[in-house]
Coordinates of C-alpha atoms in Angstrom, one line a residue:
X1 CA 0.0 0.0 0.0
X2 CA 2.9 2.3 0.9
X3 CA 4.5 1.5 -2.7
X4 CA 1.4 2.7 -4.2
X5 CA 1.3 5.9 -2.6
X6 CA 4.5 6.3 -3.3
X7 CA 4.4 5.9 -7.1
X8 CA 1.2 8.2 -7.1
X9 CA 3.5 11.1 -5.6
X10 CA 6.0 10.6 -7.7
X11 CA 3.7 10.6 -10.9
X12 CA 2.3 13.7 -9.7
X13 CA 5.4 15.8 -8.9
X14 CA 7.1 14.9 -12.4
X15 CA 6.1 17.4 -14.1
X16 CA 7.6 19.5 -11.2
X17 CA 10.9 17.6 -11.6
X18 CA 10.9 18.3 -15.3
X19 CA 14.0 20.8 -16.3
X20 CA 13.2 23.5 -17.3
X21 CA 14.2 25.0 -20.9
X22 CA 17.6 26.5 -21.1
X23 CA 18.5 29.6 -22.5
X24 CA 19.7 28.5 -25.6
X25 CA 16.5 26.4 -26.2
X26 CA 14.4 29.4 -25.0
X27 CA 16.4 31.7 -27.5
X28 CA 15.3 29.1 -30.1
X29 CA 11.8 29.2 -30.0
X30 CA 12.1 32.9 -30.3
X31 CA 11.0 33.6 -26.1
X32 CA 13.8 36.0 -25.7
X33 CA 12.2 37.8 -22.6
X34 CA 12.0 34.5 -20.9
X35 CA 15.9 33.6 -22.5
X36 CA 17.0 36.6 -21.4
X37 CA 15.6 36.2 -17.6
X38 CA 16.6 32.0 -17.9
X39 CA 20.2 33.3 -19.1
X40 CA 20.9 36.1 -16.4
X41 CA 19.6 33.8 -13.9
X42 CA 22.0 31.0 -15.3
X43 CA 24.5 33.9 -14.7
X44 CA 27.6 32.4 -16.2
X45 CA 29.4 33.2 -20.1
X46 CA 27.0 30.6 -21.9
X47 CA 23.8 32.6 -20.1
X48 CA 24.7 35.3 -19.9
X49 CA 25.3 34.9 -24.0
X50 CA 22.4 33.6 -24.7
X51 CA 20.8 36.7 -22.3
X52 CA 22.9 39.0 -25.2
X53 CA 21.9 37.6 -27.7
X54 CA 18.0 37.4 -27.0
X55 CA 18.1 41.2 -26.2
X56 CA 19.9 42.4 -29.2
X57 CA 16.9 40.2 -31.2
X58 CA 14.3 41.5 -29.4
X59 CA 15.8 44.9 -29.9
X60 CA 16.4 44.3 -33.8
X61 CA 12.3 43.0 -33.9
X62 CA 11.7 46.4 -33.1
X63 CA 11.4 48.8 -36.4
X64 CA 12.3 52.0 -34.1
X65 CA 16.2 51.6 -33.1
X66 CA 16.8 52.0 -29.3
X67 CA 19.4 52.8 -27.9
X68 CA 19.1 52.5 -24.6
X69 CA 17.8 48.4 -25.4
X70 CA 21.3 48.0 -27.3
X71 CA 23.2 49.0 -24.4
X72 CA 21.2 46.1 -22.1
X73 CA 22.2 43.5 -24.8
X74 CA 25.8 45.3 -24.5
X75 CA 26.0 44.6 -20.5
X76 CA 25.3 41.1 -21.2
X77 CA 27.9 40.1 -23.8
X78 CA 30.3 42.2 -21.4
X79 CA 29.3 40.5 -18.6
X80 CA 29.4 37.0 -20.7
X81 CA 33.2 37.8 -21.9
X82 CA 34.5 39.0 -18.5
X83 CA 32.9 35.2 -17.2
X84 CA 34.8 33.0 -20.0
X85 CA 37.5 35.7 -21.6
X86 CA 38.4 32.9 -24.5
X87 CA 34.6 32.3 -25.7
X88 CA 33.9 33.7 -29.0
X89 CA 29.9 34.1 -29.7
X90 CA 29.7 37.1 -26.6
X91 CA 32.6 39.0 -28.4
X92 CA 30.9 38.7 -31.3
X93 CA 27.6 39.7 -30.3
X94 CA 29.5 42.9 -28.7
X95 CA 30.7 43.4 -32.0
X96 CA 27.3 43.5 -33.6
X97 CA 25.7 45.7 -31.0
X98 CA 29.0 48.3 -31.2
X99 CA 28.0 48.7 -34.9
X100 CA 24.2 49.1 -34.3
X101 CA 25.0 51.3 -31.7
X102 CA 27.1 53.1 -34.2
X103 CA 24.4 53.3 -36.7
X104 CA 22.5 55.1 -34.1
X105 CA 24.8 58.1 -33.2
X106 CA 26.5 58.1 -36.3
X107 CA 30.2 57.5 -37.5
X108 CA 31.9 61.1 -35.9
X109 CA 30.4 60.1 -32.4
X110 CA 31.0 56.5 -32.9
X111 CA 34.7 57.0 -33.6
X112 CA 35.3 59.6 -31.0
X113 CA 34.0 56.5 -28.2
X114 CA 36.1 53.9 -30.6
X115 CA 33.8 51.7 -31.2
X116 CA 35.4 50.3 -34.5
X117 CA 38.4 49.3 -33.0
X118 CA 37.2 47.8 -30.3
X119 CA 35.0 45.7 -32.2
X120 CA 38.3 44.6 -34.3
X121 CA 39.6 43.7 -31.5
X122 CA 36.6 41.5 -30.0
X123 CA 36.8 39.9 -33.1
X124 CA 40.8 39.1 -33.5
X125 CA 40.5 37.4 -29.9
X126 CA 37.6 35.6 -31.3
X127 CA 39.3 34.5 -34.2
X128 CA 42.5 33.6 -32.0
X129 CA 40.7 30.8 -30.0
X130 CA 38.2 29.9 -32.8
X131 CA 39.6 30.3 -36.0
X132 CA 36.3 28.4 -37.5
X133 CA 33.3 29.8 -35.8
X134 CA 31.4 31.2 -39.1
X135 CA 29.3 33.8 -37.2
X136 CA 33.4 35.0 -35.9
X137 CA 34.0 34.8 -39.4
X138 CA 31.4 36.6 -40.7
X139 CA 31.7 39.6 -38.5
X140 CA 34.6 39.9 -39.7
X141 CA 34.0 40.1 -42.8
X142 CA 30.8 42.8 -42.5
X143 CA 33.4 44.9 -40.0
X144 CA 36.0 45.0 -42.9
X145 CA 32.7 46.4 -45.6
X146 CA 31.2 48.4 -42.7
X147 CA 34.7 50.6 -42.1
X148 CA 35.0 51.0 -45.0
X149 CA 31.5 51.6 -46.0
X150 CA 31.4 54.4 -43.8
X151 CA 34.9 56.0 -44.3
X152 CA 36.0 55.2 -47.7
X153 CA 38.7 53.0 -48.5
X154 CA 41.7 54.6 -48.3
X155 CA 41.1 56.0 -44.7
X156 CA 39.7 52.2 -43.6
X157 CA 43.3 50.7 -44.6
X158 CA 45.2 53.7 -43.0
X159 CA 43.0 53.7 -39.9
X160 CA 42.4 50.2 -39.4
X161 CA 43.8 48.0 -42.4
X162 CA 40.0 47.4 -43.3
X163 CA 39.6 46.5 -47.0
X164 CA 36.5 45.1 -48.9
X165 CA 38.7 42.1 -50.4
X166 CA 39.3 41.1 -46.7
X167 CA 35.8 41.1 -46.0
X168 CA 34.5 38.9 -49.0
X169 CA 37.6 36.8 -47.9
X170 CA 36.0 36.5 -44.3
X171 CA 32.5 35.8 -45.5
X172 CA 33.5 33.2 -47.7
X173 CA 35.8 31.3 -44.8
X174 CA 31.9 31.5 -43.1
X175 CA 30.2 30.2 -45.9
X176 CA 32.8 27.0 -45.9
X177 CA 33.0 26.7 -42.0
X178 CA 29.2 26.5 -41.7
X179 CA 27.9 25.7 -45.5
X180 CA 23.9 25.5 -44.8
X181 CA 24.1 28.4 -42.2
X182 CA 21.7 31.2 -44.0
X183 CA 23.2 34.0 -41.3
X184 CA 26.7 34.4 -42.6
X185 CA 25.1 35.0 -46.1
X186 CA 22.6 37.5 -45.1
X187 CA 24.6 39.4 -43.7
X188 CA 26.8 39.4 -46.9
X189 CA 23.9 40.6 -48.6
X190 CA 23.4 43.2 -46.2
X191 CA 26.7 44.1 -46.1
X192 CA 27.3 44.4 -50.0
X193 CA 24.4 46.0 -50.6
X194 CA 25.1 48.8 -48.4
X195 CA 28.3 49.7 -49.7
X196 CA 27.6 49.2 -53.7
X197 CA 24.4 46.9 -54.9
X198 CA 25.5 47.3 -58.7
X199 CA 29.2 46.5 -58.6
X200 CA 28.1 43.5 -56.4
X201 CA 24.9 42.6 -57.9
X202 CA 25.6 39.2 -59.0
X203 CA 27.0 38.0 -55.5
X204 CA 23.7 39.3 -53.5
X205 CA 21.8 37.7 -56.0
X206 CA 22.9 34.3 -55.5
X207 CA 23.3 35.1 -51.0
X208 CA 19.6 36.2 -51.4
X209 CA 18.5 33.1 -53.4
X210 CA 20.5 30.9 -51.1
X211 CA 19.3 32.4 -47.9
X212 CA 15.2 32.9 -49.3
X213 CA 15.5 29.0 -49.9
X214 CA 17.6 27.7 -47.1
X215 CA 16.3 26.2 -43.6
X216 CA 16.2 28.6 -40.6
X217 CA 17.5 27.3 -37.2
X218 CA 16.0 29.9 -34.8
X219 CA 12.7 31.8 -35.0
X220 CA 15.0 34.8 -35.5
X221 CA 16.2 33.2 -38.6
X222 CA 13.0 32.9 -39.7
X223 CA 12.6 36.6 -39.8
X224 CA 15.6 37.1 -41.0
X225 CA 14.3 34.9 -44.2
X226 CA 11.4 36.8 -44.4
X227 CA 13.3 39.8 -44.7
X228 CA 15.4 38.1 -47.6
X229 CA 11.8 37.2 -49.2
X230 CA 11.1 40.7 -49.2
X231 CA 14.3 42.1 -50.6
X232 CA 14.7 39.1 -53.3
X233 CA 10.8 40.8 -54.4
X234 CA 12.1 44.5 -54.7
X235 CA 15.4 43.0 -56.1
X236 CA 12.8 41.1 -59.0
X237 CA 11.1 44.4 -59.4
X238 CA 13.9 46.6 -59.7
X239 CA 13.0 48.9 -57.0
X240 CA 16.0 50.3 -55.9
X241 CA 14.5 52.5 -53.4
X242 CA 12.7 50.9 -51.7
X243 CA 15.3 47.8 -51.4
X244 CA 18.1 50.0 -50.2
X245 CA 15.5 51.7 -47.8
X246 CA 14.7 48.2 -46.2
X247 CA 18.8 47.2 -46.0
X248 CA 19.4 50.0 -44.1
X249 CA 15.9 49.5 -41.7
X250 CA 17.1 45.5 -41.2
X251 CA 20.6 47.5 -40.3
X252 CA 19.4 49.8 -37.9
X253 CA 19.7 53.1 -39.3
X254 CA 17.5 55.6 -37.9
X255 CA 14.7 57.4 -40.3

């Protein structure tokens, strides 16, 4: 009789016992408040990653850029680097969010805190201890096009040794380290696109075919297809306008 009562409780407080989703699988399903409260609580580099990561999404979600929400995802991947110094995804989510941030303020202001160069160098430590993560890889590559996007060639080699051969070089060590991955290449897109659609028109193309028919692996991804749905439609159509317009709203320019 004991044994029976025994197994009842136990039936009945399973569901109790069940873990409960990490931040990584929260992150996945796209519940990035609840990956973001999971990761902080976790409070080590992997949360605290995941916690930067789900606030920089939930912040790019958002068609009106914010400032103050970038520098929340910003804390985290700090926080996440400072726990594990040698990880690569929380220096490369800092990278991201220095160059949205940086598309907020604009380039002078941007430069004056150095945000470039310390994104460079989130990147090279990165690259030092994981010479064949693709998302390192990639950023990278869209930090070599983004200096010199906004600068011009010449002064992105003399300031920084930024060129836009480096950065297709990155982008394509991305593409090979992770072949299926649609991020690396959607960010190529955005990436060529912004700094000249015509010379590179052949190359975004074939990224946006690639990425409009490829398989997302987050919910984020599947925006992030969506968005590549809607540019490869304005790319069909020729409208120039409007497709820049959207590359630089899925950027983070301000109006």
């Amino acid at each position: 009789m004991k044994r029976g009562w025994i197994a009842a409780a136990l039936i009945i407080a399973a569901p109790c016992l069940a873990q409960a989703p990490s931040p990584r699988a929260l992150y996945i399903a796209g519940q990035y408040d609840a990956a973001i409260r999971a990761g902080y609580a976790q409070h080590d580099s992997e949360g605290l990653t995941e916690a930067a990561r789900a606030a920089l999404a939930k912040e790019r979600l958002d068609k009106n850029p914010c400032l103050s929400c970038l520098k929340i995802a910003e804390a985290y991947a700090r926080a996440a680097i400072a726990a594990d110094p040698k990880a690569a995804l929380p220096r490369v989510y800092l990278a991201a969010i220095l160059g949205y941030e940086a598309r907020i303020i604009g380039v002078l202001a941007a430069e004056a805190k150095g945000f470039a160069g310390e994104a460079r160098d989130n990147l090279k430590i990165a690259l030092r201890y994981h010479p064949h993560n693709a998302f390192a890889l990639a950023a990278m590559g869209g930090w070599n096009i983004g200096v010199v996007d906004g600068g011009g060639a010449m002064l992105a080699d003399l300031m920084y040794g930024a060129s836009t051969e480096a950065g297709i070089a990155y982008y394509h060590k991305a593409f090979a380290a992770d072949p299926t991955s649609i991020v690396p290449r959607f960010e190529y897109v955005l990436s060529l696109s912004s700094l000249d659609r015509t010379h590179y028109a052949s190359q975004i193309s074939r990224a946006l075919e690639l990425v409009a028919h490829g398989t997302p692996r987050t919910a984020y991804e599947k925006v992030m297809q969506g968005q590549a749905h809607q540019l490869l439609a304005l790319w069909d159509q020729a409208n120039w306008s409007d497709y820049q317009r959207l590359v630089h709203q899925i950027q983070g320019y301000p109006d």
